PDB file of C-alpha atoms in Angstrom:
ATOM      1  CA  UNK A 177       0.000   0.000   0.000  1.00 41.00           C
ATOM      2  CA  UNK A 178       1.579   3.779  -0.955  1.00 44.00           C
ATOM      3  CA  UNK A 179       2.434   5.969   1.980  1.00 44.00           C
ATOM      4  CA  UNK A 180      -0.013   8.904   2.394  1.00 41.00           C
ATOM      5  CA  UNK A 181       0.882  11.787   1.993  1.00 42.00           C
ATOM      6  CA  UNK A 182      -1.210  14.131   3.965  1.00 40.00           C
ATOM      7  CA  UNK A 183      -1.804  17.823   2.212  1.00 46.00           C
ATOM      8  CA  UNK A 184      -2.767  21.050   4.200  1.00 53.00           C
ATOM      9  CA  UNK A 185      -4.096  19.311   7.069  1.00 60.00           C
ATOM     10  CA  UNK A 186      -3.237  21.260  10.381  1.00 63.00           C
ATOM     11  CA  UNK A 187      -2.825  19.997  14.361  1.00 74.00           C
ATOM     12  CA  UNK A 188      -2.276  22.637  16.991  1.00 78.00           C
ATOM     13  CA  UNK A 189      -2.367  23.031  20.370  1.00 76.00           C
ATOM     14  CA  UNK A 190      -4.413  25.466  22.163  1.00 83.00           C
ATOM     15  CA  UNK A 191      -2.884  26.033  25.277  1.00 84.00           C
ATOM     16  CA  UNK A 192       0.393  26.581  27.072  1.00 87.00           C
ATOM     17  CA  UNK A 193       1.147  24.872  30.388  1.00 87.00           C
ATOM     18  CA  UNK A 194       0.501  27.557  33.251  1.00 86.00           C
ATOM     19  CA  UNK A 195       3.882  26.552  34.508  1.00 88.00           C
ATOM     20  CA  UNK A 196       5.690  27.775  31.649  1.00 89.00           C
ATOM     21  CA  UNK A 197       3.287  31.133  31.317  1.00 90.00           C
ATOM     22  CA  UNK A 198       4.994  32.368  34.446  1.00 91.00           C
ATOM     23  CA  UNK A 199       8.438  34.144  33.017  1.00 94.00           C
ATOM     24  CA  UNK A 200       8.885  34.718  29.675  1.00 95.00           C
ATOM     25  CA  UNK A 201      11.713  32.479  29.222  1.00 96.00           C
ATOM     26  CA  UNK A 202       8.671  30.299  29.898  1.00 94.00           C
ATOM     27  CA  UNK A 203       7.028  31.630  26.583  1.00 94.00           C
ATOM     28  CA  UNK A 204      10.286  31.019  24.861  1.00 96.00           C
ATOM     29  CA  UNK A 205      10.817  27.849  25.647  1.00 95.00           C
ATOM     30  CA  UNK A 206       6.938  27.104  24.601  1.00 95.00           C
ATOM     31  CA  UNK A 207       7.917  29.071  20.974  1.00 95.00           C
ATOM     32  CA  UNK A 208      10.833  26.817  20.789  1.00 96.00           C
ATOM     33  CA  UNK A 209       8.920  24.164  21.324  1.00 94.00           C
ATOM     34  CA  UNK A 210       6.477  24.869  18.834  1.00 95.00           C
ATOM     35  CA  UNK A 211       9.106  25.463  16.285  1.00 96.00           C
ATOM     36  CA  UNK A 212      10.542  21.584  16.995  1.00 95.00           C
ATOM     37  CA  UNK A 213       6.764  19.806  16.519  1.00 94.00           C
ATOM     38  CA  UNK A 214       5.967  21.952  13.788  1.00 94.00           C
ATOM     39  CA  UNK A 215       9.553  20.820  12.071  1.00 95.00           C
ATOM     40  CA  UNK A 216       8.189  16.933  12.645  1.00 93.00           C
ATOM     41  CA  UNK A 217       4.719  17.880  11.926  1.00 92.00           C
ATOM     42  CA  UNK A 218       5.868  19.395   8.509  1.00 91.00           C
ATOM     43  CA  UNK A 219       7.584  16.097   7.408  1.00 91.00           C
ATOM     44  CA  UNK A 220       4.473  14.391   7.792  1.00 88.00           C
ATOM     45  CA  UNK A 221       2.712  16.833   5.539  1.00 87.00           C
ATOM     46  CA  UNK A 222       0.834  18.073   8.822  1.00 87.00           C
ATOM     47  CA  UNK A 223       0.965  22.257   9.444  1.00 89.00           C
ATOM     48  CA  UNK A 224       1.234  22.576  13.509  1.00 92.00           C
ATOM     49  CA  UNK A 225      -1.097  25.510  14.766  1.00 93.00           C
ATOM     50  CA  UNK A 226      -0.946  27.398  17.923  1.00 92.00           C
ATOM     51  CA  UNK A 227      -4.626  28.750  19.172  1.00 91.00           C
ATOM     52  CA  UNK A 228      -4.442  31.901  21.261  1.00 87.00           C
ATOM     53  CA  UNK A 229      -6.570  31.927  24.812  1.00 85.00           C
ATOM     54  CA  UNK A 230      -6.571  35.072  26.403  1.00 83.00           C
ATOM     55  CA  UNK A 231      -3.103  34.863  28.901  1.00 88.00           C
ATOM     56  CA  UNK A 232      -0.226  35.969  27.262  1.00 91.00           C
ATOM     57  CA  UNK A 233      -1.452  39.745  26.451  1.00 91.00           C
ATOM     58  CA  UNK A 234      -0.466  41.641  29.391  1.00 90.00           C
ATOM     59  CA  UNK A 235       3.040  42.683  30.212  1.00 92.00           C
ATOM     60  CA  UNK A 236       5.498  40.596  32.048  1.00 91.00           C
ATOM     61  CA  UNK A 237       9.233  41.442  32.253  1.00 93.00           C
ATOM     62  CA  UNK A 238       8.697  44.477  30.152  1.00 94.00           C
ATOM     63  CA  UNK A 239       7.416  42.374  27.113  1.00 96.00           C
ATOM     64  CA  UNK A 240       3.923  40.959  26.053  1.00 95.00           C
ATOM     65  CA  UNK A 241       4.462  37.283  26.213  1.00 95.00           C
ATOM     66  CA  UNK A 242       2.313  36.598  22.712  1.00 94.00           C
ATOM     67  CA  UNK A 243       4.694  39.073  20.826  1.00 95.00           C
ATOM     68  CA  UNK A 244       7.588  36.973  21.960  1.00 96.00           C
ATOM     69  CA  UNK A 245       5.991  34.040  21.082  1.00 95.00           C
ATOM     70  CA  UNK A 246       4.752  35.570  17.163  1.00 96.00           C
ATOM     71  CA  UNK A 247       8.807  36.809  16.690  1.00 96.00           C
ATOM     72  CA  UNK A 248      10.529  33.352  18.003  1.00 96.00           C
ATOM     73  CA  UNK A 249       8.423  31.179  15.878  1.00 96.00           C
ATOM     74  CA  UNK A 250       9.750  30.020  12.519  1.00 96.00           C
ATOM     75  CA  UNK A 251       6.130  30.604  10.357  1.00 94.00           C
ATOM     76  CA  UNK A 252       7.202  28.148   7.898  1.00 93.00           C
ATOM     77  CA  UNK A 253       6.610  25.920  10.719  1.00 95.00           C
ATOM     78  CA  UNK A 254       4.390  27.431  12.887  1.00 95.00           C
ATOM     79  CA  UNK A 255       0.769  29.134  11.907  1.00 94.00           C
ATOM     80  CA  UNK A 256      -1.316  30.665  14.184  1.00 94.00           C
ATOM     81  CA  UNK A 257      -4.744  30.459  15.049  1.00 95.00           C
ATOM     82  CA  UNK A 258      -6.533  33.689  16.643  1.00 95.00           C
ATOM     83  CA  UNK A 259      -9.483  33.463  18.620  1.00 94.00           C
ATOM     84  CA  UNK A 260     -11.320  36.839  18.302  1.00 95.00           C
ATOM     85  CA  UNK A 261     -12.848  36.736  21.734  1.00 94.00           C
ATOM     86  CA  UNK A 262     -10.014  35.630  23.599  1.00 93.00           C
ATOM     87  CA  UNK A 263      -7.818  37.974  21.995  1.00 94.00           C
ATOM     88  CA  UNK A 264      -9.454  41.072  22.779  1.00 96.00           C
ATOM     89  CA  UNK A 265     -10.480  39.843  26.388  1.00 94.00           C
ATOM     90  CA  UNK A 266      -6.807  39.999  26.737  1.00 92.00           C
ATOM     91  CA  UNK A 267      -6.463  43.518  25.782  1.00 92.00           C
ATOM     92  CA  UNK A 268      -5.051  43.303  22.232  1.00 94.00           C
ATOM     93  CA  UNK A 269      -6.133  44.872  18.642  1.00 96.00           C
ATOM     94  CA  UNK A 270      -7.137  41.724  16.316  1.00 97.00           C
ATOM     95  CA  UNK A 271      -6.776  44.380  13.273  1.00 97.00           C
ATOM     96  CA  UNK A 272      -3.476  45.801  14.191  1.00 96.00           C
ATOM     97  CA  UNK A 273      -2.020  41.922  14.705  1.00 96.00           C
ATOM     98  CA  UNK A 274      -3.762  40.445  11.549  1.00 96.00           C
ATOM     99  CA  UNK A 275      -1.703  43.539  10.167  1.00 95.00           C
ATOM    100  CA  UNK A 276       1.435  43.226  11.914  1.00 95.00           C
ATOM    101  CA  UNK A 277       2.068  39.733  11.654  1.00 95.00           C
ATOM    102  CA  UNK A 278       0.619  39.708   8.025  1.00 95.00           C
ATOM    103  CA  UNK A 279       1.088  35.971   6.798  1.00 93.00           C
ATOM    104  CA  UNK A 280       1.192  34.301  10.064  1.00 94.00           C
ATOM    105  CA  UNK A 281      -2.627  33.658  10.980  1.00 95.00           C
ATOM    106  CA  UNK A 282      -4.250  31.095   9.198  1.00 94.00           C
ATOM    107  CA  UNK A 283      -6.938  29.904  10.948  1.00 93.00           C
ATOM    108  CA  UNK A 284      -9.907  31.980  13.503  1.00 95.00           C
ATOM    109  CA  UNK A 285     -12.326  31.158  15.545  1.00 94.00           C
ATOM    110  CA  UNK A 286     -15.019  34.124  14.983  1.00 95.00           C
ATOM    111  CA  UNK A 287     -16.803  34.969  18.225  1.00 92.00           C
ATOM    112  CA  UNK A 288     -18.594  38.428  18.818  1.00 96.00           C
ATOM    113  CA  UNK A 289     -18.614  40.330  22.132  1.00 96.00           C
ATOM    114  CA  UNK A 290     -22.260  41.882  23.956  1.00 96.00           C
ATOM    115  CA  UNK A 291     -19.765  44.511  25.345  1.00 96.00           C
ATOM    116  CA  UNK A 292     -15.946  45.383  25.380  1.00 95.00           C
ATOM    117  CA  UNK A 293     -14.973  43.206  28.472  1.00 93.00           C
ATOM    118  CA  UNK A 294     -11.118  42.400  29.519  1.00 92.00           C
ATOM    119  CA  UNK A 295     -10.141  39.916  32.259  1.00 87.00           C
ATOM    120  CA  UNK A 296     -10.175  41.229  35.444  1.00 85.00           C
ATOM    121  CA  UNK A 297      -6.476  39.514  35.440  1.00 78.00           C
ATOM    122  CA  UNK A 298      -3.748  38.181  33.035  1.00 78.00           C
ATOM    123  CA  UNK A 299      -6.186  35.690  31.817  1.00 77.00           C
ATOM    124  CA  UNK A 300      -4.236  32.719  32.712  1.00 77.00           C
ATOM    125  CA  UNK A 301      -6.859  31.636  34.946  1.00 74.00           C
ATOM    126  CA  UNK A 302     -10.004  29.550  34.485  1.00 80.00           C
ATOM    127  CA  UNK A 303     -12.131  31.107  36.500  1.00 83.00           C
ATOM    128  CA  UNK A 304     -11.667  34.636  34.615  1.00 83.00           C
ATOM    129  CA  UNK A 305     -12.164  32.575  31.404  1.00 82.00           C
ATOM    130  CA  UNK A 306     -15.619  31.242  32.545  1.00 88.00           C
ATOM    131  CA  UNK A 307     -17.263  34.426  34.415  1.00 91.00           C
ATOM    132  CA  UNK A 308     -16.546  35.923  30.895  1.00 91.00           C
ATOM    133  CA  UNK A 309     -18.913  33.370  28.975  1.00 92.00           C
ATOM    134  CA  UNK A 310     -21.908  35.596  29.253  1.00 93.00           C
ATOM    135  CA  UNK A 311     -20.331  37.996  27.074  1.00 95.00           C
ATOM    136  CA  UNK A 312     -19.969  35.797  23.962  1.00 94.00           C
ATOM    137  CA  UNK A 313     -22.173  36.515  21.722  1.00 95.00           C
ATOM    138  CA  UNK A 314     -23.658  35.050  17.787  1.00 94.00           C
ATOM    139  CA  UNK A 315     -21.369  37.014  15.110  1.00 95.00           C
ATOM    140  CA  UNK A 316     -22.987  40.318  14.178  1.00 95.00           C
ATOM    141  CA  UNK A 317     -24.734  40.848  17.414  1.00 95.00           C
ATOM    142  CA  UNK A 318     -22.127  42.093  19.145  1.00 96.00           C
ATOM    143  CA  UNK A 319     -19.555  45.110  19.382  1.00 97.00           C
ATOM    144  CA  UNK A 320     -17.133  44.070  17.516  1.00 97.00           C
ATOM    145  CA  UNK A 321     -16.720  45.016  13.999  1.00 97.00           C
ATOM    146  CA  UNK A 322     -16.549  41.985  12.339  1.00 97.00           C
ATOM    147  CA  UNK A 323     -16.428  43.378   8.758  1.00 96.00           C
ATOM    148  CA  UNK A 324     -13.241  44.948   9.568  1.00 96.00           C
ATOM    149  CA  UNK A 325     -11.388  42.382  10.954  1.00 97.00           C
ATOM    150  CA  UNK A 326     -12.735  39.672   8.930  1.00 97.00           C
ATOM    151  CA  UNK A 327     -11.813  41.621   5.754  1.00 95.00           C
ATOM    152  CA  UNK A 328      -8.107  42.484   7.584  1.00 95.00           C
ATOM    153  CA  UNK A 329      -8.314  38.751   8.028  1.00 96.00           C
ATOM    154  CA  UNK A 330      -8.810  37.523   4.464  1.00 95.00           C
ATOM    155  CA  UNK A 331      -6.319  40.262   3.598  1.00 95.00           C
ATOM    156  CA  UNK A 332      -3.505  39.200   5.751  1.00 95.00           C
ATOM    157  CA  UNK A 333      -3.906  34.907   4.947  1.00 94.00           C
ATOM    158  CA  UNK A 334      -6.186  33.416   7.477  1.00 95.00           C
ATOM    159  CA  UNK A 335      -7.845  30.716   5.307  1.00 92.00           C
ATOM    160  CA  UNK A 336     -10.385  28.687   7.786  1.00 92.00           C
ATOM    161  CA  UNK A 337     -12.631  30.722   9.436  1.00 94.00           C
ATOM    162  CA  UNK A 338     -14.689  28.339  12.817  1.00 92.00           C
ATOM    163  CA  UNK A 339     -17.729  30.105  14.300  1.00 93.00           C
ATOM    164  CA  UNK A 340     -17.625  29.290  17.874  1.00 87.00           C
ATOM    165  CA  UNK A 341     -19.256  29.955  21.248  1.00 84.00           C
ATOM    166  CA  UNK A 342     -17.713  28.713  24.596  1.00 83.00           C
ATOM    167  CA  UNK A 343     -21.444  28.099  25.738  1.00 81.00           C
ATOM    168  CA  UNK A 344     -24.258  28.928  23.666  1.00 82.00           C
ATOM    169  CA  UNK A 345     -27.755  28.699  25.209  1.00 85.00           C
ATOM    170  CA  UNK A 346     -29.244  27.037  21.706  1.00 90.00           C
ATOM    171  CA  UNK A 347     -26.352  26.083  19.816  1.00 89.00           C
ATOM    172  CA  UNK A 348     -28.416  25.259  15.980  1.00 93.00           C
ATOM    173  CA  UNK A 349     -29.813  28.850  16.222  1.00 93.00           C
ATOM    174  CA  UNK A 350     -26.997  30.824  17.460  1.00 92.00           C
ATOM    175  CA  UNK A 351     -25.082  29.378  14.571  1.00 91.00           C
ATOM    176  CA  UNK A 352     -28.157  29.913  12.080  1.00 94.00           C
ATOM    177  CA  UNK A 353     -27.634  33.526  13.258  1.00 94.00           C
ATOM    178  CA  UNK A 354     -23.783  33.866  12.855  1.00 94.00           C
ATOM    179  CA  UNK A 355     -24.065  31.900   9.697  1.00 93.00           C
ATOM    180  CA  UNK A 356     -26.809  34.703   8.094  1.00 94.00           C
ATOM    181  CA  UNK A 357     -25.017  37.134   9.353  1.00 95.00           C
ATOM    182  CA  UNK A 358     -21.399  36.301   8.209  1.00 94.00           C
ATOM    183  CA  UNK A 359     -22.785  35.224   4.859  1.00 93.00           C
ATOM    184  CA  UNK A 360     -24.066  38.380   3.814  1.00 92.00           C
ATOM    185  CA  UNK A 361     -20.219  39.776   4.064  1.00 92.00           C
ATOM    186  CA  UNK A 362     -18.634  40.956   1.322  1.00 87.00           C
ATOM    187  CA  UNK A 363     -15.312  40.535   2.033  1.00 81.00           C
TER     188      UNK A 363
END
């Protein structure tokens, strides 16, 4: 039987241990890491992904943590996978990354927000995750302006787009609703 070869199919990891989220070396050694699956995944055909929660976007040691991780990872081998909510919970600009880092996103997960809300800490903790699941929202009936980013987005080489909700009261119509919504875009 041929070997298969296995064509634009992507594995990530969403998450890096809180253990090494306490220093940035920490973060480095998480981007380095990354860099060493993503080598093996890439021989197998296989594009390694790293999906964003929201830790990582405040300051520590004078640097945000995320930053350190987008410069140290080789994006031949790494791509990146930005989860709107998340990201902005955090504190950071989805537009001015997408822009920034042009190229290195590939994949989102599009959630909307009811209101601008930010994590009462660094968001490395669970707890300021889940009081924060009321404020997800179906795309388009939110605050944020999904036309915008979305078109940054397309712009900047994210190709798979996921609509997701942490916890959605009635998941088939919330995504009925994100689905009219985000296809009536013209992006």
């Amino acid at each position: 039987m041929p070997r298969r070869r296995w064509t634009r199919s992507t594995s990530g990891i969403s998450s890096i241990p809180a253990d090494e989220r306490r220093t940035l070396d920490g973060y480095k050694r998480a981007a380095d890491e990354f860099n060493q699956i993503g080598a093996r995944a890439s021989k197998l055909g296989v594009r390694f992904t790293y999906h964003n929660h929201g830790y990582g976007w405040t300051e520590l040691e004078g640097q945000i943590p995320l930053r350190v991780v987008l410069d140290r990872v080789d994006p031949q081998l790494v791509a990146m996978e930005m989860d709107l909510f998340w990201t902005v919970a955090g504190g950071a600009d989805p537009v001015e990354l997408l822009d920034t880092y042009r190229g290195r996103y590939r994949l989102m997960h599009v959630k909307d927000m009811k209101q601008r809300v930010r994590f009462r800490g660094d968001g490395g903790d669970a707890a300021q995750w889940v009081e924060l699941f009321p404020y997800m929202t179906d795309a388009g009936s939110g605050v944020l302006d999904l036309p915008a980013i979305l078109g940054h987005a397309k712009r900047s080489g994210v190709e798979h787009f996921f609509v997701e909700q942490d916890l959605a009261t009635n998941p088939e119509e919330s995504l009925r609703k994100s689905y009219r919504f985000l296809s009536g875009l013209d992006l």
